[in-house]
Coordinates of C-alpha atoms and ligand atoms in Angstrom, one line a residue:
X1 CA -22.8 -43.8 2.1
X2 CA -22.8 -40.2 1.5
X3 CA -21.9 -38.0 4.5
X4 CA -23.2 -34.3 3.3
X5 CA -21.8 -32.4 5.6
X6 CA -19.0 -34.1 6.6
X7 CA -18.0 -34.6 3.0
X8 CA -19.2 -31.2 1.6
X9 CA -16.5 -29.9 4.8
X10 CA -13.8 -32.4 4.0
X11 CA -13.6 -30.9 0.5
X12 CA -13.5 -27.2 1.7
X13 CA -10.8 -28.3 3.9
X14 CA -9.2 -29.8 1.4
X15 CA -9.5 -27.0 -1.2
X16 CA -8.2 -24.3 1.6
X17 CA -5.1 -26.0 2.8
X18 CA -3.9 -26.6 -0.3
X19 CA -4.3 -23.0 -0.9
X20 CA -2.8 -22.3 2.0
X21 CA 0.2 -25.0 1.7
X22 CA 0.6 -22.8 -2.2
X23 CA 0.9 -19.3 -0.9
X24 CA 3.2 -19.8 1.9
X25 CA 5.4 -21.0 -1.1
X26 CA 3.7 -17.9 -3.1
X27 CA 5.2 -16.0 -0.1
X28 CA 8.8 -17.5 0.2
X29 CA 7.6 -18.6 3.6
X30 CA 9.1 -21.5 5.7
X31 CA 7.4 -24.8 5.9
X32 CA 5.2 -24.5 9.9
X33 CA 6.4 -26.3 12.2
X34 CA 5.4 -27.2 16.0
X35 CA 8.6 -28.8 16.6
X36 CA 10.8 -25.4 15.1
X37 CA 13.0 -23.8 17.5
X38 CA 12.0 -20.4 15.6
X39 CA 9.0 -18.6 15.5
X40 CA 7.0 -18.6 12.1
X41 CA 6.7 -15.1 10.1
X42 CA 2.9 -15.7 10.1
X43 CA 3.3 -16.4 14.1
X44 CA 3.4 -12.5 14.9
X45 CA 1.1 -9.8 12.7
X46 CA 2.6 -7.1 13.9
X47 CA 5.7 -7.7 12.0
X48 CA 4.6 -9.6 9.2
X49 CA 1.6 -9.0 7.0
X50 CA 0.2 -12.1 4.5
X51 CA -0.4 -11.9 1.3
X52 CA -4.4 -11.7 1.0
X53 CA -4.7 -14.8 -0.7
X54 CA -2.7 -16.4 2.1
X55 CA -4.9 -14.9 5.3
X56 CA -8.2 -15.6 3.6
X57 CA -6.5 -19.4 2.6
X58 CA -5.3 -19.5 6.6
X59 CA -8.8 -17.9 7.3
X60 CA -11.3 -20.8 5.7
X61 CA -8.5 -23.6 6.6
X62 CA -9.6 -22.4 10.4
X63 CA -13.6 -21.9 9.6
X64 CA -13.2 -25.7 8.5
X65 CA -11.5 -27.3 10.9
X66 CA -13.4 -25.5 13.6
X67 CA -16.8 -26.6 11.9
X68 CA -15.6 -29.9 11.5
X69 CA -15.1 -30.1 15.3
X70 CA -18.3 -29.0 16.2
X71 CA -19.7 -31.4 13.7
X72 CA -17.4 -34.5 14.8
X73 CA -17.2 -33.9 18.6
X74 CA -19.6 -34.8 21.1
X75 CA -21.6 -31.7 23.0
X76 CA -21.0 -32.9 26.5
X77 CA -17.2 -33.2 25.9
X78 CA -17.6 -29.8 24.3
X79 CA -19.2 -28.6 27.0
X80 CA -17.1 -29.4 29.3
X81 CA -13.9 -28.4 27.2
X82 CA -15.8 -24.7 27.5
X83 CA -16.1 -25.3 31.1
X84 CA -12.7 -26.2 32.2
X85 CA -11.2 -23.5 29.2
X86 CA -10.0 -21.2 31.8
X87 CA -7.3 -23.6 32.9
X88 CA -5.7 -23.9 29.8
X89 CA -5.4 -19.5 30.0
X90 CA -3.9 -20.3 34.1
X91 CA -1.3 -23.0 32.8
X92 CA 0.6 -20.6 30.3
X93 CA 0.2 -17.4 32.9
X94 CA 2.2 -19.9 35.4
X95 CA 5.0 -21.0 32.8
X96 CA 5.9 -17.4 32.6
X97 CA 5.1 -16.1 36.3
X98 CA 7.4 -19.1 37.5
X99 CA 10.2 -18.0 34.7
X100 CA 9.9 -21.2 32.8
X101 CA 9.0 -20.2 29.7
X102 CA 12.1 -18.1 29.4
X103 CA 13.8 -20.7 31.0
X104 CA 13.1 -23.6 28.3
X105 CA 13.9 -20.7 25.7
X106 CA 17.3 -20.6 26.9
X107 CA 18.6 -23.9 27.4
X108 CA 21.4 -25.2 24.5
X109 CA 19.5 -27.7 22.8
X110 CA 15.9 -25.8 23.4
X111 CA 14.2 -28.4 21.3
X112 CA 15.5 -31.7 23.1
X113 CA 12.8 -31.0 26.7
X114 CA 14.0 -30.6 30.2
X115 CA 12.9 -33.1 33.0
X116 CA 10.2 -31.3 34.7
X117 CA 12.5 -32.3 38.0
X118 CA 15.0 -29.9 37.1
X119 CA 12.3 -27.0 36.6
X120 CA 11.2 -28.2 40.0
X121 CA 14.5 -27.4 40.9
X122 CA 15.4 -24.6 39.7
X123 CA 12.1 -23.0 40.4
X124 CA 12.0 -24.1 43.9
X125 CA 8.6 -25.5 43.0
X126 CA 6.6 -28.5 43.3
X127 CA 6.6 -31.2 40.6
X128 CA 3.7 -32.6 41.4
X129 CA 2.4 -29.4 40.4
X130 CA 4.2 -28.7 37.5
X131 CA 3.8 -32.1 35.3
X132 CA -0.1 -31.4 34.9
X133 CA 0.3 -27.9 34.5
X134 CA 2.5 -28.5 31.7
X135 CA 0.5 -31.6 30.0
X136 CA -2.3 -28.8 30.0
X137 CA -0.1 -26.2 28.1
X138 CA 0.7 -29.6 26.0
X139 CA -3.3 -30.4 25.1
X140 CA -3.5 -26.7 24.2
X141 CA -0.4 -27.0 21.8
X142 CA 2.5 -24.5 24.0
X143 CA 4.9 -27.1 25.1
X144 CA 6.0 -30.6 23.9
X145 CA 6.4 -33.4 26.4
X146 CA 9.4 -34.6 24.6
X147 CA 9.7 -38.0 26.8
X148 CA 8.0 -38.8 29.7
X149 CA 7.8 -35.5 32.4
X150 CA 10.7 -33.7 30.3
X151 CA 9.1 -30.6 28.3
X152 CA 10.0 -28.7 25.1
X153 CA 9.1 -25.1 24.3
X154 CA 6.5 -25.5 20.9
X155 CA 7.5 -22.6 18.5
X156 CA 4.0 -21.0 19.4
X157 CA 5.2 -20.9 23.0
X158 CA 7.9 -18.3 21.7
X159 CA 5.7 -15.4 21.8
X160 CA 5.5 -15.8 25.4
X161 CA 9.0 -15.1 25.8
X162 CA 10.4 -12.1 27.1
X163 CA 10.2 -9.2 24.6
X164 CA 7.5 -10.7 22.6
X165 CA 4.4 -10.2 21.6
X166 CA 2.0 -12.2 23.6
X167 CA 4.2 -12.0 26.7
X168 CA 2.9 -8.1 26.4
X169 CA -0.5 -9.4 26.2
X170 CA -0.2 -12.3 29.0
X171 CA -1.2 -10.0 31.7
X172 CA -4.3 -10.8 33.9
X173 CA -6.5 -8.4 35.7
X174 CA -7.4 -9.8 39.2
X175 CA -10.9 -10.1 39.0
X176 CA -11.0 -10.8 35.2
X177 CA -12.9 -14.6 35.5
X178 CA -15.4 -13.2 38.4
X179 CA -16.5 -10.9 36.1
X180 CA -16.8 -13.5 33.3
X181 CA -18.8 -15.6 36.3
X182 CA -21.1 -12.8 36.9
X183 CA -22.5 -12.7 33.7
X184 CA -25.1 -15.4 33.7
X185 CA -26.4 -13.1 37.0
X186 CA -26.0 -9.3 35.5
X187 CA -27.9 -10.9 32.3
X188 CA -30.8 -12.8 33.9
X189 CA -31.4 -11.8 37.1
X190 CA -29.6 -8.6 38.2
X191 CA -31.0 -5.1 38.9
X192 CA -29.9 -4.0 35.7
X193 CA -30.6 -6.3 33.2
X194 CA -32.2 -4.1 31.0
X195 CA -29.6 -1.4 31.3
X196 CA -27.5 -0.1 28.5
X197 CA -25.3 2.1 30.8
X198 CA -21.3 2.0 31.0
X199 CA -22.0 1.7 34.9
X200 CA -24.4 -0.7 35.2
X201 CA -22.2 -4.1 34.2
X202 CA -20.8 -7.2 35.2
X203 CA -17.9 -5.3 36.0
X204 CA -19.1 -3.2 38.9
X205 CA -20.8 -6.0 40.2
X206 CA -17.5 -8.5 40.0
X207 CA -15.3 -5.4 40.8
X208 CA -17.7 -4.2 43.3
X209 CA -17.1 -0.6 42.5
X210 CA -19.5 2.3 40.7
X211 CA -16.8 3.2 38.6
X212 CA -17.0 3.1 35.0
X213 CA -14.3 0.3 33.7
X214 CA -12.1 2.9 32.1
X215 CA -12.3 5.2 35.2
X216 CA -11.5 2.5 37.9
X217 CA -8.3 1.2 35.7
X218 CA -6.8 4.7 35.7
X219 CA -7.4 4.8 39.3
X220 CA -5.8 1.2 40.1
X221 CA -1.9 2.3 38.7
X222 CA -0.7 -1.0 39.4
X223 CA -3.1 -2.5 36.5
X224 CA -2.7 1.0 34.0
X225 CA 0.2 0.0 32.8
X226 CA -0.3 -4.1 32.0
X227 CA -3.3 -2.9 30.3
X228 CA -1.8 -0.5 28.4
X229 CA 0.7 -3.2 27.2
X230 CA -2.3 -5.3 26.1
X231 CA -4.3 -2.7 24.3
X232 CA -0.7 -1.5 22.4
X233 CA -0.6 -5.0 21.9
X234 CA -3.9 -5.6 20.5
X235 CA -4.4 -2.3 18.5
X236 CA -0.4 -3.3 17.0
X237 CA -1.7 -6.8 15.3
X238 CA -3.5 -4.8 12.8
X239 CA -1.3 -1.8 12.5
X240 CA 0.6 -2.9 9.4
X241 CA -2.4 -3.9 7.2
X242 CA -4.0 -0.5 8.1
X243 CA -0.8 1.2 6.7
X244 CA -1.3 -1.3 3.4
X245 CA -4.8 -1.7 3.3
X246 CA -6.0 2.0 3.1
X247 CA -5.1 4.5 0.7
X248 CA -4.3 7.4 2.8
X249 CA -2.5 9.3 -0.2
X250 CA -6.0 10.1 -1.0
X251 CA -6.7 11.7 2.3
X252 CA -6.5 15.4 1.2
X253 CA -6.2 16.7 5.3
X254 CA -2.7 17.5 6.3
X255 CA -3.0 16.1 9.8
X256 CA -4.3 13.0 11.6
X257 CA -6.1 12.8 15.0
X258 CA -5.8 9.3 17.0
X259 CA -9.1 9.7 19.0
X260 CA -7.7 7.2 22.5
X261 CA -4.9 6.6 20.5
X262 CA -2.9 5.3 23.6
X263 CA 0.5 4.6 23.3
X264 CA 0.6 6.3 19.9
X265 CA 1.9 3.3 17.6
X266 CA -0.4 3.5 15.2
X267 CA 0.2 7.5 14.1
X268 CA 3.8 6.4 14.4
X269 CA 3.5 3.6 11.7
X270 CA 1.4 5.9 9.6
X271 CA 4.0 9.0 9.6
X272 CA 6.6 5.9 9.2
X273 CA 5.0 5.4 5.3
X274 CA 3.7 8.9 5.1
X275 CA 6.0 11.7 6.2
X276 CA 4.2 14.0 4.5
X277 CA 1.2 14.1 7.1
X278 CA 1.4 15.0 10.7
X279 CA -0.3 13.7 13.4
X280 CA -1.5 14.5 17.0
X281 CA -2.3 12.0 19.4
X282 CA -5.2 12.4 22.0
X283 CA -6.0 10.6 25.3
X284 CA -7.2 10.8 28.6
X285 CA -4.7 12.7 31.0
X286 CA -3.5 10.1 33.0
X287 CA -2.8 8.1 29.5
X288 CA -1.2 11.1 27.8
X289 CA 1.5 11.3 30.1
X290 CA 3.4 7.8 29.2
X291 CA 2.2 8.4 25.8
X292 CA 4.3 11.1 25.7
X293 CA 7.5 10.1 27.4
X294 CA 7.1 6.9 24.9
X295 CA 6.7 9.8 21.9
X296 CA 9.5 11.3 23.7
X297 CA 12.2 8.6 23.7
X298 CA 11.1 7.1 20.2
X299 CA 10.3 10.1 17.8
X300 CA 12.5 13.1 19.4
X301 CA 12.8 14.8 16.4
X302 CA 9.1 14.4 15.1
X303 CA 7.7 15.8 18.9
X304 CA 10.8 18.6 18.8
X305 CA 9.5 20.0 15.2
X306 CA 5.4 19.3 16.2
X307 CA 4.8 16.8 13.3
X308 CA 3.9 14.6 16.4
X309 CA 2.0 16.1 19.4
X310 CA 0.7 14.7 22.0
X311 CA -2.6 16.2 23.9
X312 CA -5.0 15.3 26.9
X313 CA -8.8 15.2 25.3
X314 CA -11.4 13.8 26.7
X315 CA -14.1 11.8 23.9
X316 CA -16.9 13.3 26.0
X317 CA -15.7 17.0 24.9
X318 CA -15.9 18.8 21.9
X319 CA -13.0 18.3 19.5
X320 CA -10.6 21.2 19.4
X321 CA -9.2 20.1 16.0
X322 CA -11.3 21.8 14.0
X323 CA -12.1 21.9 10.1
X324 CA -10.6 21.2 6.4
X325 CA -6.8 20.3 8.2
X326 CA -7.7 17.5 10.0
X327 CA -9.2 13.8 9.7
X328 CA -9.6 11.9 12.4
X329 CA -9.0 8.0 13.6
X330 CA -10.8 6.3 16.0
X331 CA -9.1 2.3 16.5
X332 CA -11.4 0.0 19.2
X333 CA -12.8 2.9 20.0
X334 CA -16.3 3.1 19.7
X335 CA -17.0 -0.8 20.3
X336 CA -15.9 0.3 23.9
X337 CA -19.2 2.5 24.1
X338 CA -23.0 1.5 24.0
X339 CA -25.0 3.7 21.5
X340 CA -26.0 6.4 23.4
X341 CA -22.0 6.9 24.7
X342 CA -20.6 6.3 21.0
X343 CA -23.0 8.7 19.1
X344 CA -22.0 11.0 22.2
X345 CA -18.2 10.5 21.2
X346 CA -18.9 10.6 16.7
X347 CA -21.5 13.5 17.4
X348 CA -18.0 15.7 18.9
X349 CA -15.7 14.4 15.8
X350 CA -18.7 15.1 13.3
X351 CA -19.2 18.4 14.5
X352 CA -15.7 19.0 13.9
X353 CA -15.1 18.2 10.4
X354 CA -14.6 20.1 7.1
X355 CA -15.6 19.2 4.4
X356 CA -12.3 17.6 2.7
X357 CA -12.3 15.7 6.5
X358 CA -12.8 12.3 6.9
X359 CA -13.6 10.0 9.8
X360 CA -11.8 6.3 10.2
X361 CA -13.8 3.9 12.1
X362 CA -11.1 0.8 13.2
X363 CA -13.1 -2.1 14.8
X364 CA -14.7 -4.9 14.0
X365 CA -17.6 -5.6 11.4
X366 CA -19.6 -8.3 13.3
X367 CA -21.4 -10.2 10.4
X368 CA -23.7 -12.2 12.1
X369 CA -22.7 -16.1 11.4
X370 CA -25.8 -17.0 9.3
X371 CA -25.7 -20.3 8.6
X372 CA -25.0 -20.5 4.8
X373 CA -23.4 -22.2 1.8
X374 CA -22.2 -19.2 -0.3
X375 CA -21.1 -16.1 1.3
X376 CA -20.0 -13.0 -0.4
X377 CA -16.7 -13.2 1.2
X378 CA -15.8 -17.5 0.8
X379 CA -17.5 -16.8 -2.5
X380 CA -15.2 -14.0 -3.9
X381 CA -12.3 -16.1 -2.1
X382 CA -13.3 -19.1 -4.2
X383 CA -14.0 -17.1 -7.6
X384 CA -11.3 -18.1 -9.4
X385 CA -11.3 -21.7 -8.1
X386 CA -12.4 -25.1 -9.6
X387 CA -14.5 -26.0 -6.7
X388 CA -16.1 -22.6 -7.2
X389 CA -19.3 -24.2 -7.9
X390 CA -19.1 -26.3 -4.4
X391 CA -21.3 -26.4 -1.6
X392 CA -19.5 -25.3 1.3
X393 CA -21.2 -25.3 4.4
X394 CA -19.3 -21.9 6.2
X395 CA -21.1 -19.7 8.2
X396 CA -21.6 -15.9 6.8
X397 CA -18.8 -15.2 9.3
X398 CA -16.5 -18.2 9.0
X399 CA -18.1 -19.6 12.0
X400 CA -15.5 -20.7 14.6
X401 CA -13.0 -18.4 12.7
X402 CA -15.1 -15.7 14.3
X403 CA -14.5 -16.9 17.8
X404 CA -12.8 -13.8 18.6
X405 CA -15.2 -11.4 17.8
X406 CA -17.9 -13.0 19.7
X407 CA -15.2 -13.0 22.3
X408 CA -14.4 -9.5 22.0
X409 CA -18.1 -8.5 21.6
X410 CA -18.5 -10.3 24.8
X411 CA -16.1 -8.7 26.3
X412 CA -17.5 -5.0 25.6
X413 CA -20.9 -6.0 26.4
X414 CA -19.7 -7.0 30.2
X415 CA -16.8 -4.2 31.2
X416 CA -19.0 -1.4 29.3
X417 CA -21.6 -2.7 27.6
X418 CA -20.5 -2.3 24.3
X419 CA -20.2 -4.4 21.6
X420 CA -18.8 -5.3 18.1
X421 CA -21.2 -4.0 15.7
X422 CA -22.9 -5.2 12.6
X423 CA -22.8 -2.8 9.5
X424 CA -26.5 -2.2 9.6
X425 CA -25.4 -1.1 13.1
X426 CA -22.8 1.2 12.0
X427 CA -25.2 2.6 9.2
X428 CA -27.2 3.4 11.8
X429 CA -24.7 5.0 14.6
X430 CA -22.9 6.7 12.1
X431 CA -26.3 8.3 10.0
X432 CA -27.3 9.8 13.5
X433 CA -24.5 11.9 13.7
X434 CA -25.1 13.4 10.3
X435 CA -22.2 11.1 8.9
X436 CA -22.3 9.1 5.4
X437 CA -20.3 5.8 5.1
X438 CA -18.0 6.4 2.0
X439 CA -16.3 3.0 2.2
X440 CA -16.0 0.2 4.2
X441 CA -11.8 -1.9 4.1
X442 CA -11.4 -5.0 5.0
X443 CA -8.2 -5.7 6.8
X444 CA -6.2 -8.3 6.9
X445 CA -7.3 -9.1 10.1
X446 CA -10.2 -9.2 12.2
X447 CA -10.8 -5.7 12.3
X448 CA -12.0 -3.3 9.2
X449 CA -11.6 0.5 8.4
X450 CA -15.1 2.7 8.0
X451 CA -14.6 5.7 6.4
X452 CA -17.1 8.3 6.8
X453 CA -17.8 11.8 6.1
X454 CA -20.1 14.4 6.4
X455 CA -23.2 13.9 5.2
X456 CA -23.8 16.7 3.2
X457 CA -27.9 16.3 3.0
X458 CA -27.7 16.4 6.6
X459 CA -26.0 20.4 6.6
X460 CA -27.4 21.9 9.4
X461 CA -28.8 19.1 11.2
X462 CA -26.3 18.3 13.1
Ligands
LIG1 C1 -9.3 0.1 23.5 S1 -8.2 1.4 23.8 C2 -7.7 1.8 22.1 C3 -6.4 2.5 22.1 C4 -5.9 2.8 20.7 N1 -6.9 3.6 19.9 C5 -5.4 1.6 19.9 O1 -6.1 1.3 18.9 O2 -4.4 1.1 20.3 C6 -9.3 2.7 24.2 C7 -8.6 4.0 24.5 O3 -9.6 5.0 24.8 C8 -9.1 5.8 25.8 N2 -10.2 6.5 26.5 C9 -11.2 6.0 27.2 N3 -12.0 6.9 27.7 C10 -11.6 8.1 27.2 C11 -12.0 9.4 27.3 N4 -13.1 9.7 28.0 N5 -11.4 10.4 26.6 C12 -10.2 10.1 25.9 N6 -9.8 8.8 25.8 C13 -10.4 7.8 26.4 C14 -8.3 4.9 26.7 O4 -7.4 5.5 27.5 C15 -7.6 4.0 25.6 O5 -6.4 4.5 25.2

């Protein structure tokens, strides 16, 4: 009997792991492995950047699988997978809060699994505790149970280790999943249901404070810097395909403004492959101040002859930086801001461009996931493919690829009410503030550069 959906996602499957399995050999790459004591190049993008072929190949494999389980699975074990997600997040955040993580790194054979009574042990902890703890990180693919109650690191599990990636990124903000509770209540019922303001979100409700999420972090120190971590973190994972994926020899503006550019990796990566520009970096105050001792310790030379600077500006301000020297960059910025805030924010940079200036929008395009068989993007991945002519049954957005968009979007839409916007959404932001969209990049990631400039049938307008 013919299964149409099922077969028509089989094939795509298929078709993209093959593609997949041919450019990691394309790429001189090691086979993966869950059972490798290493990690995998592809494990961490901020150190290794795929070919395109190979992330749109990983890209689709994901979308498939990912449709296939929505198509296979039953809804009420979906549902409560969904429901009982959070535990998975606890389960890794106690490996490495207990010291186990770095533990199971360490020991000779790290592949061979430790008895979970030794852990117990050694952490002064409760076994009883730790075997489902670990089976949990086990389901989710972190650790191995190698025999019965003895557990092996997974080479995923290695970005968790000290010094790596994700442990950067495994912080949790008390209060995070209260907030994530509230939203069901902020949405349907609350006071402000209909409001688009910064201050009037699931977060003051969870956080029970009036302060703005951005203000109330800089006022909690103890959380300033773990968040900092993260968003270094995040913003990092698609700082080498901006470097590759835009052509900033074309920019004709000596210097580059990092609107919120944090911790200042991204200018850093940029003057790395470009000495010729230079490049100021602009935060809140509070923010500017570890941005600059980190400038300090890791680019002495570049802050010592002011091809780096460091300055306090606030987004809400009019932009000092004025005319034909400068373009500006503005990474997960603006999907911070709801409209009103981010035309606010582009109205400032607009008004300070020359002509030869240009703007570069880093966030994500959110394409809405319409169901359908041929998109632009799995086409032009499939162009030069036999199974071109294929029915494929992928979402406009590569459907549970996308999770982390909707994620993010979510995300925005509770601490700030933001949001990840579609391009019909940026056309429209970015035509308010007397702005043209000159071209859109896609990255090699989730994320995609919108360059804009003035609009010059808007002259005077603005
Ligand atoms: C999501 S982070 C992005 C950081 C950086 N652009 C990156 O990509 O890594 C948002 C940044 O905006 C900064 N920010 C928030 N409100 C601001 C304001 N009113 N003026 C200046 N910066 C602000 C935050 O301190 C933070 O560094």
């Amino acid at each position: 009997m013919a299964h149409a959906e099922l077969d028509r996602l089989q094939a795509c499957l298929n078709f993209a792991l093959d593609t997949f399995r041919k450019e990691l050999d394309n790429s001189h790459l090691p086979p993966l492995s869950q059972h490798s004591p290493v990690e995998h190049p592809l494990d961490d993008p901020t150190t290794y950047l795929p070919s395109t072929a190979l992330f749109e190949a990983r890209r689709l494999s994901l979308a498939c699988l990912g449709e296939l389980k929505n198509l296979i699975q039953s809804p009420l074990d979906r549902r409560m997978e969904d429901r009982y997600s959070g535990y998975g997040v606890a389960s890794t955040d106690t490996l490495i809060k207990t010291g186990i993580i770095d533990y199971l790194s360490g020991v000779p054979n790290p592949s061979q699994g430790v008895p979970v009574t030794e852990l117990a042990l050694k952490f002064e902890l409760d076994s009883q505790k730790l075997v489902p703890i670990l089976r949990c990180c086990a389901a989710n693919g972190w650790v191995r149970e190698t025999s019965d109650s003895s557990f092996a690191l997974n080479r995923c599990a290695r970005t968790f280790i000290e010094g790596h990636a994700g442990r950067r990124m495994a912080f949790s903000m008390p209060g995070f999943m209260s907030m994530i509770e509230t939203i069901p209540h902020w949405v349907a019922e609350s006071d402000w249901k209909f409001s688009h303001s910064p201050e009037q979100t699931a977060f003051q409700i969870a956080f029970k404070t009036p302060l703005m999420a951005f203000s109330w972090i800089v006022k909690n120190p103890e959380v300033l810097i773990p968040i900092a971590n993260h968003l270094q973190v995040a913003g990092d994972m698609s700082t080498p395909t901006i470097v590759a994926d835009y052509p900033w020899e074309q920019l004709e503006t000596p210097v580059i403004v990092d609107c919120g550019g944090g911790e200042g990796g991204l200018v850093s990566a940029i003057l790395d492959a470009h000495p010729s520009f230079r490049a100021i970096v602009q935060d809140m105050e509070n923010v500017v101040a570890l941005t600059s001792s980190i400038m300090e310790e890791r680019r002495p030379r570049d802050i010592e002859s002011g091809v780096l600077n460091v300055e306090a500006h606030n987004l809400f301000q009019p932009q000092q930086r004025i005319g034909n020297e400068y373009s500006f960059i503005l990474r997960h910025i603006m999907h911070d801001w709801p409209d009103k805030e981010a035309a606010t924010i582009l109205g400032h940079v607009a008004r300070a461009l020359g002509p030869k200036s240009k703007i570069l929008l880093i966030d994500m395009v959110n394409i809405p996931n319409v169901d359908a068989t041929a998109t632009p993007s799995v086409e032009s991945f499939l162009m030069h493919s036999d199974a071109k002519r294929r029915d494929y049954s992928i979402p406009s957005h590569f459907g549970s690829a996308s999770k982390l968009v909707a994620a993010y979007s979510m995300h925005m839409l509770s601490m700030m009410n933001g949001c990840e916007r579609s391009l019909r959404e940026w056309e429209t932001l970015v035509g308010g503030c007397g702005l043209r969209i000159t071209n859109v990049y896609p990255l090699r990631d989730h994320s995609a550069i919108i360059e804009c400039e003035l609009d010059t049938g808007m002259k005077g307008k603005l």
